Structure formats: C-alpha cells, structure tokens
Short mmCIF file of C-alpha atoms in Angstrom, two decimals:
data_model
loop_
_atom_site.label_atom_id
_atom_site.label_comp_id
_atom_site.label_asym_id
_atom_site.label_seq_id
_atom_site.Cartn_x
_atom_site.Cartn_y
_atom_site.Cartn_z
CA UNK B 1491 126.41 87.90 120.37
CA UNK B 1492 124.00 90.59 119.04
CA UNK B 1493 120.25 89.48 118.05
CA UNK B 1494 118.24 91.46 115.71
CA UNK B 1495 114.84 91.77 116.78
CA UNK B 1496 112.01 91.02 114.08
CA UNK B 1497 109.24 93.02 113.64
CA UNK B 1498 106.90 90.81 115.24
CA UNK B 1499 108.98 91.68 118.76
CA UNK B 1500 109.21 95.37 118.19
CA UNK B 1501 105.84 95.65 117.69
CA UNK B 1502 104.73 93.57 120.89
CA UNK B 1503 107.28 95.94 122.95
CA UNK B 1504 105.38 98.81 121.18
CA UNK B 1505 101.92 97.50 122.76
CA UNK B 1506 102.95 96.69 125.76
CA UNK B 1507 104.77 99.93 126.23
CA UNK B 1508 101.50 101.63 124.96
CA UNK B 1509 99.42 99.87 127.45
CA UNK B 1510 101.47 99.91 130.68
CA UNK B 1511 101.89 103.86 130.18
CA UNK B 1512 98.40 104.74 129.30
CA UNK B 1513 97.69 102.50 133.13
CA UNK B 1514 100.04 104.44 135.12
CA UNK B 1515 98.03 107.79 135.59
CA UNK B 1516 94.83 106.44 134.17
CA UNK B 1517 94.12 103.61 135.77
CA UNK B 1518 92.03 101.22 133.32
CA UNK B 1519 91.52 100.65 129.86
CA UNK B 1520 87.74 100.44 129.26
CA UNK B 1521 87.69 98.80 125.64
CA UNK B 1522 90.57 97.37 124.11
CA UNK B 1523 89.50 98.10 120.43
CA UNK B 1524 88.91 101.88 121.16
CA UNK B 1525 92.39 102.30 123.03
CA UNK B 1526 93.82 100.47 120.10
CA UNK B 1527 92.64 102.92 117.21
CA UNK B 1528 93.30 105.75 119.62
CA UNK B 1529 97.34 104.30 120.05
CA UNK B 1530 97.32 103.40 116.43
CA UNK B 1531 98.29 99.78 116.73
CA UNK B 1532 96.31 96.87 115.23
CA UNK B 1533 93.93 95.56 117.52
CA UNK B 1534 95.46 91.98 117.70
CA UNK B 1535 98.73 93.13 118.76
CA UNK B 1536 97.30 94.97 121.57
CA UNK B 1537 94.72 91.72 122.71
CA UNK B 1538 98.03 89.74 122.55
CA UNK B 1539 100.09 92.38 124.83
CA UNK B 1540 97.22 92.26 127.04
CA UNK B 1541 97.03 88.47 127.36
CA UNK B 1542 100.62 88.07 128.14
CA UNK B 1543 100.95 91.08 130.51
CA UNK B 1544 97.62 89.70 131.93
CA UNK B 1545 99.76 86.55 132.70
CA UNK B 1546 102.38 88.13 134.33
CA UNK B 1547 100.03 89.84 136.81
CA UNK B 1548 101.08 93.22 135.70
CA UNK B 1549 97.37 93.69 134.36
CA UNK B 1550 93.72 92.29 135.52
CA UNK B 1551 92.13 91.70 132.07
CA UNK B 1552 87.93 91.10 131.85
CA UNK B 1553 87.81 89.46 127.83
CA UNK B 1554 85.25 90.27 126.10
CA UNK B 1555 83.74 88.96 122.64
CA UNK B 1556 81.80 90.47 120.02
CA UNK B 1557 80.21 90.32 116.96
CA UNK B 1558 80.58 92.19 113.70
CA UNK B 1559 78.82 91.55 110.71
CA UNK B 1560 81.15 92.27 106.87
CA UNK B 1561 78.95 91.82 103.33
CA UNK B 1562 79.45 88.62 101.70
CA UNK B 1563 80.54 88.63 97.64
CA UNK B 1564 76.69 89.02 96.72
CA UNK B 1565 76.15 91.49 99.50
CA UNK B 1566 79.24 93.49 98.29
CA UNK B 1567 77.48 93.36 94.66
CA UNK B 1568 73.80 95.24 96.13
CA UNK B 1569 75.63 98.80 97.29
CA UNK B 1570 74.38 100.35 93.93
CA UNK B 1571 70.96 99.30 94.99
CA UNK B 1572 69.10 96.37 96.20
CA UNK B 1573 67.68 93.59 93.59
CA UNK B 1574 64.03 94.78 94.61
CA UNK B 1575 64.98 98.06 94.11
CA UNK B 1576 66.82 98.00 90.54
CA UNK B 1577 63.81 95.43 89.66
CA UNK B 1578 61.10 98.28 90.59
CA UNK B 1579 63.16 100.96 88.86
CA UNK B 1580 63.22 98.82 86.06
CA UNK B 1581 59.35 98.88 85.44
CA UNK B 1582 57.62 101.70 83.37
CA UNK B 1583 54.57 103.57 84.63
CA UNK B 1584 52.86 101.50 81.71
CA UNK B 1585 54.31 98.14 83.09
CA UNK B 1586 56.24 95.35 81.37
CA UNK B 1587 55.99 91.80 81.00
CA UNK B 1588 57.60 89.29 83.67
CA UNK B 1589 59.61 87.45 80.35
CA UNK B 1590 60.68 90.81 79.00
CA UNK B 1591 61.94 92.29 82.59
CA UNK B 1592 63.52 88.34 83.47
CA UNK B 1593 65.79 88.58 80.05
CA UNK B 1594 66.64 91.99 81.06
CA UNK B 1595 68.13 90.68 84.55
CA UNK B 1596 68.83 87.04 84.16
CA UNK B 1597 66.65 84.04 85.77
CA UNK B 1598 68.22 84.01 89.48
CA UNK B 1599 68.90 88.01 89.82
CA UNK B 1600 65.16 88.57 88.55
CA UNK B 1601 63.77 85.72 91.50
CA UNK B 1602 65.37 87.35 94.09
CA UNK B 1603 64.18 91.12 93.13
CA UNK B 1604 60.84 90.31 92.08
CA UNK B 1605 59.88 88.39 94.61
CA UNK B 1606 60.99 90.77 97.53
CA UNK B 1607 59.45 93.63 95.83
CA UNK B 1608 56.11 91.67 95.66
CA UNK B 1609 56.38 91.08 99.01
CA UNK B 1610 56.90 94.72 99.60
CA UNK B 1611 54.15 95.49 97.85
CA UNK B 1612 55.99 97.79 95.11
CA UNK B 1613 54.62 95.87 92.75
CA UNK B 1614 52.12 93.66 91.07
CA UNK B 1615 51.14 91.28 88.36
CA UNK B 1616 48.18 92.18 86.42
CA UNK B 1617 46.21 90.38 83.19
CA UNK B 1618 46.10 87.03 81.73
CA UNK B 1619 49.62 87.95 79.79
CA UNK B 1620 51.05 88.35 83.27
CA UNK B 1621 52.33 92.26 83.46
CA UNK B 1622 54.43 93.75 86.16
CA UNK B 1623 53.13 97.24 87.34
CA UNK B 1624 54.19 99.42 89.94
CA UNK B 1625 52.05 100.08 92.86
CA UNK B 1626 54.09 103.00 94.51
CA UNK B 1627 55.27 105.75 92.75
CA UNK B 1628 58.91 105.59 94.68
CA UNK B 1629 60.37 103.42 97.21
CA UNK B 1630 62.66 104.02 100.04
CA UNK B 1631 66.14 102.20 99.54
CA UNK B 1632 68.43 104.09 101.77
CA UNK B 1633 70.43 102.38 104.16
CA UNK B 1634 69.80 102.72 107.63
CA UNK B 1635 70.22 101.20 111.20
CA UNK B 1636 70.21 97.53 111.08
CA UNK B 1637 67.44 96.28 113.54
CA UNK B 1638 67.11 92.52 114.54
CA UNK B 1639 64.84 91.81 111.90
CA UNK B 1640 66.76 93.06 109.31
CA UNK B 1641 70.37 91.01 110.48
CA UNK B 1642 68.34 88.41 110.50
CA UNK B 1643 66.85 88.44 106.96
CA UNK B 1644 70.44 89.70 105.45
CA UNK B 1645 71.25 86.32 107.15
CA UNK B 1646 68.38 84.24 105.41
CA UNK B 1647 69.45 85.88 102.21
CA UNK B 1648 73.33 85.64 102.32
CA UNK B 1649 74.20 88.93 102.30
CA UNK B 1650 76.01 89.35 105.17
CA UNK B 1651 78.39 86.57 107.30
CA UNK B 1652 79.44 87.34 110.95
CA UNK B 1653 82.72 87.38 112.53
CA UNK B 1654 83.88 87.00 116.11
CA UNK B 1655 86.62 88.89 117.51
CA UNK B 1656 87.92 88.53 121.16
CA UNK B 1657 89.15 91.86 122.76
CA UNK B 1658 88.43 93.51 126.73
CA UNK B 1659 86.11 95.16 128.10
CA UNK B 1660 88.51 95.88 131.00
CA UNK B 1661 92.15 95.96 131.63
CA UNK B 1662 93.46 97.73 135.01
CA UNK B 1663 96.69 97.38 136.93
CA UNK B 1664 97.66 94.03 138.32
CA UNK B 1665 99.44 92.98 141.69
CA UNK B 1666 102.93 93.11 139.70
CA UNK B 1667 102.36 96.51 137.71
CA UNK B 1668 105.49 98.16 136.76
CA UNK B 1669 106.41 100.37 134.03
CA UNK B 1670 108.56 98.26 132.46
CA UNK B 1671 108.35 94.10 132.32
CA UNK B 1672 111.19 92.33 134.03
CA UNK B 1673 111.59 89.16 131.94
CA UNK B 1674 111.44 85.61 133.77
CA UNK B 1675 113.38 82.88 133.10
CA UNK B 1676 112.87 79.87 132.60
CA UNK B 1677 115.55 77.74 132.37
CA UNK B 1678 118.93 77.46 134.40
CA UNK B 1679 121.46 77.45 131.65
CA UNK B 1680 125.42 76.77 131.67
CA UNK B 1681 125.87 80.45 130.23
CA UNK B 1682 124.18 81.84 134.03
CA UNK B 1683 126.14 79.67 135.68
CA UNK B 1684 129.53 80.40 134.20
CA UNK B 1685 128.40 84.26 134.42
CA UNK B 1686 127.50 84.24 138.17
CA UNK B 1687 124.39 86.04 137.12
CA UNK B 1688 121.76 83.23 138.29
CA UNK B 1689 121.69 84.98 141.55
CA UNK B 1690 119.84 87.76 140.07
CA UNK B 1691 117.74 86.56 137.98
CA UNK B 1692 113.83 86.33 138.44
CA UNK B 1693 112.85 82.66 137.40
CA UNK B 1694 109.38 82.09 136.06
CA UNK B 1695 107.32 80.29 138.84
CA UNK B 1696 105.88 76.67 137.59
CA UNK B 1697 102.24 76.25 137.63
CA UNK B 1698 102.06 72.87 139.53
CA UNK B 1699 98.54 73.14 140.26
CA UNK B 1700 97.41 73.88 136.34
CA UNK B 1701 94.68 71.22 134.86
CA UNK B 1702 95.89 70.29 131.22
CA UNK B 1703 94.20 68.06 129.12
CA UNK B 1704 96.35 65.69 127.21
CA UNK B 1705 95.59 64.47 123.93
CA UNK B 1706 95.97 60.66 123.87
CA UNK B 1707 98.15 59.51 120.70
CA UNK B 1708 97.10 57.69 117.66
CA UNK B 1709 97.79 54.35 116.47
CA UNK B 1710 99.33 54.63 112.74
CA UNK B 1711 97.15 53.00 110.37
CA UNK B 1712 99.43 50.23 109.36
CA UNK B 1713 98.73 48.90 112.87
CA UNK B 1714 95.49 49.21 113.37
CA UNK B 1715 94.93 46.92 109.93
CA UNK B 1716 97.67 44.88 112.30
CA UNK B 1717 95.98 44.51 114.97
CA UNK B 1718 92.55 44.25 112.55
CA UNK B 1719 94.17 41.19 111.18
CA UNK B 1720 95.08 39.59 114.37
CA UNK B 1721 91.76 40.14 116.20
CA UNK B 1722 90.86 37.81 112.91
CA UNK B 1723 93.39 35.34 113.08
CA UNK B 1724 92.72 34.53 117.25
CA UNK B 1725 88.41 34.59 116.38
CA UNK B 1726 89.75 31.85 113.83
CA UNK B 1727 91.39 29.48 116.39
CA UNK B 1728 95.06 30.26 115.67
CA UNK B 1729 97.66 30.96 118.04
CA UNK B 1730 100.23 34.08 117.50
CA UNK B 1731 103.70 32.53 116.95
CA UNK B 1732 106.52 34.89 118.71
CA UNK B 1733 108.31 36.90 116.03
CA UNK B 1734 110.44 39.16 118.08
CA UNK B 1735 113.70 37.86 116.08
CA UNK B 1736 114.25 40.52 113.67
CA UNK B 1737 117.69 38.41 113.36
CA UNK B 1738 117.92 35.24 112.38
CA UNK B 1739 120.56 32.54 111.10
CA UNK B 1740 120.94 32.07 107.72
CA UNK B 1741 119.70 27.92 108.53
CA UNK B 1742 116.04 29.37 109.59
CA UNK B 1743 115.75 32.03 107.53
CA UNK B 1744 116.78 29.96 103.86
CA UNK B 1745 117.94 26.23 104.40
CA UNK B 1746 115.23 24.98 107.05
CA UNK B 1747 113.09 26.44 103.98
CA UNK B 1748 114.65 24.79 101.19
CA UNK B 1749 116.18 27.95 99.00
CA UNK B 1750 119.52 27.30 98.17
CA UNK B 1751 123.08 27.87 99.18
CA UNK B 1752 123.96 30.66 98.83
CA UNK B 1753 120.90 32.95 98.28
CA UNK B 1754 127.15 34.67 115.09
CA UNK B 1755 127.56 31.58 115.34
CA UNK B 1756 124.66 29.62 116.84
CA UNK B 1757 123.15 26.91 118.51
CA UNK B 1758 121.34 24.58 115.52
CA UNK B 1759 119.67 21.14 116.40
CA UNK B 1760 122.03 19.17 114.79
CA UNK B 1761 119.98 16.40 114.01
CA UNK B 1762 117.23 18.36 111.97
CA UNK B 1763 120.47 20.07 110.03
CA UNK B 1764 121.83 16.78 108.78
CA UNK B 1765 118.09 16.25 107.53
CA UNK B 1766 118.35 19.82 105.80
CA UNK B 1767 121.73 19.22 104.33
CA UNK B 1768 121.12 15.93 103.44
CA UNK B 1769 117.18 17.17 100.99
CA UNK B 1770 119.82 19.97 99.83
CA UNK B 1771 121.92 17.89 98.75
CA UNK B 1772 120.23 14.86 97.62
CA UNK B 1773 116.80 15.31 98.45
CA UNK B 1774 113.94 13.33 99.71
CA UNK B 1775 110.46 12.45 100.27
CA UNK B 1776 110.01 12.89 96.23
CA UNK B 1777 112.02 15.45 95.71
CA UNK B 1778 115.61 15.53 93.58
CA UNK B 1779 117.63 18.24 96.03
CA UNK B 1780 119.40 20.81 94.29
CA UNK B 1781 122.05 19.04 92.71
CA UNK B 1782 124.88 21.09 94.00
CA UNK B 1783 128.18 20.75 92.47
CA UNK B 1784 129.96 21.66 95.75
CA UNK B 1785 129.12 21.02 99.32
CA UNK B 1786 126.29 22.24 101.22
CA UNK B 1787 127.98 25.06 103.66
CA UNK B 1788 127.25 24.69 107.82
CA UNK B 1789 129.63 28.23 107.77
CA UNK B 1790 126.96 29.76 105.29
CA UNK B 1791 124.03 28.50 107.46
CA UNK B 1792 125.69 30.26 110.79
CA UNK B 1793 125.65 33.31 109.28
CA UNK B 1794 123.27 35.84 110.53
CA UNK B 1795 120.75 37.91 108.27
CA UNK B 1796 117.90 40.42 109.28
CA UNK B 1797 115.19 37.63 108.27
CA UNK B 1798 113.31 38.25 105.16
CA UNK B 1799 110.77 36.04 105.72
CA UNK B 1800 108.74 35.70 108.67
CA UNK B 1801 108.60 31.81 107.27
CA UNK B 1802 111.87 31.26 109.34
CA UNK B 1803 109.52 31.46 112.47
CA UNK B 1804 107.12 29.23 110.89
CA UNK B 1805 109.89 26.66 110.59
CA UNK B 1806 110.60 27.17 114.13
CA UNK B 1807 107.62 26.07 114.97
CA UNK B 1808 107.21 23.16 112.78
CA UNK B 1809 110.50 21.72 114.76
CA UNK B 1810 109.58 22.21 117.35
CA UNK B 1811 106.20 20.63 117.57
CA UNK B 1812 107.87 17.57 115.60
CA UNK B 1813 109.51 17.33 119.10
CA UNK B 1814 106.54 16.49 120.71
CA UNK B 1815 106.17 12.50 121.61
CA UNK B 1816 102.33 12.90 121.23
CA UNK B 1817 100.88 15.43 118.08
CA UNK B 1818 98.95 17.95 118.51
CA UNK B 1819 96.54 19.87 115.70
CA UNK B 1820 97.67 23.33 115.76
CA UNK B 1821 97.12 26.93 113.95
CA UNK B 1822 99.43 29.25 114.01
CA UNK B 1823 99.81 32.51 112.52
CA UNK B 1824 102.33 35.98 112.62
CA UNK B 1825 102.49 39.57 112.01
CA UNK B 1826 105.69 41.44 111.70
CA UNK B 1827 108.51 42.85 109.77
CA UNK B 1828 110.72 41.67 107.27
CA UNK B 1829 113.37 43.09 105.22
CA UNK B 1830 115.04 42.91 101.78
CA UNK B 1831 117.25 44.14 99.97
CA UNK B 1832 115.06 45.97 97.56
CA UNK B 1833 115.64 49.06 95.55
CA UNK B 1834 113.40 51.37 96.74
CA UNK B 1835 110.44 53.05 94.54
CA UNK B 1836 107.20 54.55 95.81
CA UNK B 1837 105.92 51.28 95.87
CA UNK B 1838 109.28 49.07 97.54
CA UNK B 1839 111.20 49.70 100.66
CA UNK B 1840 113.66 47.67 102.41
CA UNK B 1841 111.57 46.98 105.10
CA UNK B 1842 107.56 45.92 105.41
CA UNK B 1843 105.13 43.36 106.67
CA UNK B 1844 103.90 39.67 106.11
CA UNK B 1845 101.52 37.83 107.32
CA UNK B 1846 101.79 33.98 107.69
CA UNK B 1847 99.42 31.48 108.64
CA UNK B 1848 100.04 27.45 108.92
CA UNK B 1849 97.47 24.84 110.06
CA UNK B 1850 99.02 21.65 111.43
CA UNK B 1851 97.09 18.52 111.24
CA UNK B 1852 96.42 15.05 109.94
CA UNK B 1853 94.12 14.35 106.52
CA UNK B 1854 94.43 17.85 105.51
CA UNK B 1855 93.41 19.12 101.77
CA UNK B 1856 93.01 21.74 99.79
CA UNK B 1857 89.46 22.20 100.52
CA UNK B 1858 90.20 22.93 103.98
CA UNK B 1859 92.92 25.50 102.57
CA UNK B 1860 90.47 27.01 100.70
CA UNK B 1861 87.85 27.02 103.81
CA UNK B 1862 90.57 28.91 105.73
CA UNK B 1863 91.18 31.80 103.02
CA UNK B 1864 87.32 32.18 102.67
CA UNK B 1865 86.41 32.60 106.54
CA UNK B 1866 89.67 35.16 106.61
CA UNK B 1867 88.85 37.42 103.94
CA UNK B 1868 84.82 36.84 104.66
CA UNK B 1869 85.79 38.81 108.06
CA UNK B 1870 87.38 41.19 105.87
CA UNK B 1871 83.51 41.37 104.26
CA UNK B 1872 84.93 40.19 101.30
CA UNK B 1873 81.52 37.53 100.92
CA UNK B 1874 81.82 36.62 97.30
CA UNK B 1875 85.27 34.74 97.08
CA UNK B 1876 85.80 32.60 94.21
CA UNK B 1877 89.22 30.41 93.55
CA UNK B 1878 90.87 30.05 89.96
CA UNK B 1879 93.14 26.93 89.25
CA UNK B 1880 96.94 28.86 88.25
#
C-alpha cells in the first residue's frame, strides 16, 4: 500500500535534511532564525525539526526566546508622518487657531498631535483667542534606532504590540548524530510479526522516569446541580432513598401508584397487591377506583418497564416502612433518571432527571408542605417565595 506524503511531511524531511547536513562539517548552528533565512525555509519548520531531532539525541539544542516588536493598526497609519509632526506642519508661520486646526484633523487625531508637539516644544499657544504658533522653524521626524525610552513610549501610546518567538541560540551534534534519522517504533504490530521484520527494527525507548502532570476531570454540570441538590436535601434532615433500579415492574412503577391498567416475572408482596387491585378496581378510603370494565391484570403488573418515575421508589419505601410494628417519622428524598417515551425536540429527550421528596409523619398539613418547599428553594437563595392557590 503506497502513502502519499502531504506537504506538511515533505517539508519537515526538507528541514531536517537541511539541518543534519549543514552539522556534519560545520559543527553547530549558532542562531536558528539566521540558518533558516540562509536555507530558505520558514523559521517554524526549522524550530520544529530541531525540537524533534533534539529528542532523538541526534542534536543538543540551547532554546532561546526573543522579542520583536510589529506596528499596531494606528501605528501602521503614522509612516507618512507622526500626529505631532503633520500637526506642526499644519501651522502657518502666522499661526492658527486651536478650533480651526482641531476641525482640520478631527477631535482625537488633533489630542494626540498637539499635545506631543507641546510637549516637544514645537509649538505654543499664544493670546486670549488661544493661537497655535510654531516655535521651531523645522523638526526632525526621521526614523531612527529605537532606544528604551522610545519602545517604551510607542508602548504607552499603542503604536507598537510585541511578539514572542521561540527559536536557538545553539544546536550542535548529539550522542545519536547521523546523516539520516532511523525512525523508531513504537508499537509491535501483527503486520511485523507476520513479516519477520520485528527483529530489526529499532523500538522507541519508554520514558518511565518522565514527570507528567495530569489534568483531573470535570464533573458535568448536570451533576454538580445533582449533587447541589442533595447536599440540600441531607442539611434538611432527609435520607437518600436507593434508586439504582433503572428497571422496574410495571406494579411499582404504575399500579402501587394508582395510574391505570394499561398505561420478568417478579417477586410482589402479595398482600399489598390484593390492596392495589382491589382501590383499582373498586376503590377505597374515599375514592371510586377506576371503574374498569374488565379485570385488573397481575400479567400486566409483572411486566417490566425502564421506570418513568422515580415515584416507584417512593412507593417502595412507603411499603416498606408500613412493615414496621412501631412508626417511625421519616424524610426521604431521590435523584436519578427516568425515561419516557417522548418525541424528542431541543427541549424533550427520552431520558432525564427527577427529583422526589416525601415526609412521613403523623398530623401533617399543608403548612408544613409549604415550610418544606420554602427552606429548599431558600437554600437555592430563592428568599422571597410566595404560594398561589391553583
């Protein structure tokens, strides 16, 4: 199988070629940048080369870093002349007034020239009317040798942004210098061994003793507002009921809560099932049933369902702590998946999460429903709640 080779990895070859030949007879590359222009290949190509040969021992490299300065979109905008400048040229021997010369130039380009060439001292303002004369007959605006001073004042004045580059001061032969890189592998593969060629191949030596920093991982944010929530729910008092039953029998998941037939077979406490069949059917403790016109199923209560409700725990629960000889006040709450069959929008998938809370107790009313909701969403800092009959 043939690979074509992008350009990318002809150009690489190029610089590494370049570099390994220009070491044989002389020995050591004394600035990367220079021996780049001199080769004619872009300077990144040739720090790259380096860095990888570097790696491979075939080169000692000594990086070095400097900085260049480039003119910024303003700075670009003074190579006809600075503001000063164009501002001085732009006053007669005679003079002219600062509102005359600032229509001429424009509010902001006319406060940057004037006030550097009054600082100067090309000019000056003379009389009550406020009249710009020149002091000097000409000025010096030729560019020269930046010094310190004047970086730092292009700086101050936005004219010019710097820009580091990385490149080496240094690069000489390395233990493993050859004319001509012998690739290392790095994997065994089933193609060397069918081949027979893994005897002769040079394998890339593992680093065993290298110090990498792992970044730790990230919790999504729909679980930290999870976990948010629960940290709330167990400073309230209530205890986390287990939800790890992402399947659950059609009994617990729609009869134990009274939806109607039909909306593994498994074990079912046959006592609380008559009770459920019997409030489907007929009802109970004021309420009519559902009035079917055929039997209530066991079959459709054994089937099994990917819950959609994480009330079928809740029910669960209930029975369970009706099993109890003495009762016990209790709060409970959960946090987890359920899943419908939805049809799926930007705002609807088939799976999501609901959050349940029950408080189990004798003399209960709404006011202590109500008390409940407001100390949950107050830890939200939701402080001004108010409740609306529906």
């Amino acid at each position: 199988m043939s690979i074509r080779k992008t350009h990318g990895s002809r150009m690489a070859e190029k610089a590494e070629k370049a570099i390994l030949e220009y070491l044989n007879p002389n020995g050591e590359i004394v600035d990367s940048e220079k021996f780049a222009t001199s080769v004619g290949i872009d300077h990144d190509e040739i720090v790259s080369a380096i860095q990888s040969l570097h790696g491979c021992q075939l080169v000692v490299a000594v990086k070095d870093t400097k900085e260049s300065w480039f003119l910024t979109k303003e700075g670009k905008s003074y190579s006809v002349g600075s503001p000063e400048a164009r501002i001085f040229s732009a006053v007669p021997p005679e003079g002219i007034s600062l509102v005359e010369l600032k229509k001429k130039f424009g509010p902001e380009f006319f406060r940057i020239g004037s006030s550097a060439a009054l600082k100067n001292k090309w000019l000056e303002i003379t009389g009550t009317e406020k009249v710009l004369r020149r002091k000097n007959e000409h000025v010096d605006d030729k560019g020269r040798s930046a010094e310190p001073a004047d970086i730092d004042m292009l700086k101050k004045r936005k004219l010019i942004a710097s820009v580091k580059g990385t490149g080496f001061s240094s690069v000489s032969k390395g233990s493993q210098f050859a004319l001509e890189r012998k690739k290392l592998v790095t994997d065994l593969t089933r193609e060397h061994l069918l081949k027979g060629d893994w005897e002769n191949l040079k394998f890339k030596e593992y680093n065993l003793n290298a110090k990498v920093t792992l970044d730790g991982g990230h919790f999504h944010p729909l679980l930290k507002v999870r976990e948010q929530f629960r940290n709330m729910f167990i400073e309230m008092d209530f205890e986390e009921m287990p939800t790890n039953n992402y399947v659950e029998s059609s009994f617990w998941n729609f009869d134990s809560t009274f939806q109607p037939q039909p909306s593994t077979t498994v074990s079912l406490p046959e006592d609380y099932v008559d009770e459920v069949k019997k409030m489907h059917e007929s009802g109970g403790y004021g309420s009519k049933g559902y009035g079917y016109v055929w039997d209530w199923e066991r079959e459709e209560a054994n089937k099994n369902v990917l819950r959609t409700q994480t009330t079928a725990v809740s029910a669960r629960m209930l029975y369970q702590l009706a099993q109890s000889r003495t009762f016990t006040p209790k709060r409970y709450f959960s946090i987890d998946r359920v899943f419908r069959n939805e049809s799926l929008d930007r705002t609807h998938l088939a799976e999501f999460h609901q959050i349940e809370g029950l408080v189990c107790d004798r003399g209960l009313t709404l006011g202590d429903l109500m008390g409940v909701l407001s100390d949950f969403f107050e830890s939200m800092g939701m402080k001004k709640i108010r409740f609306q009959p529906t």
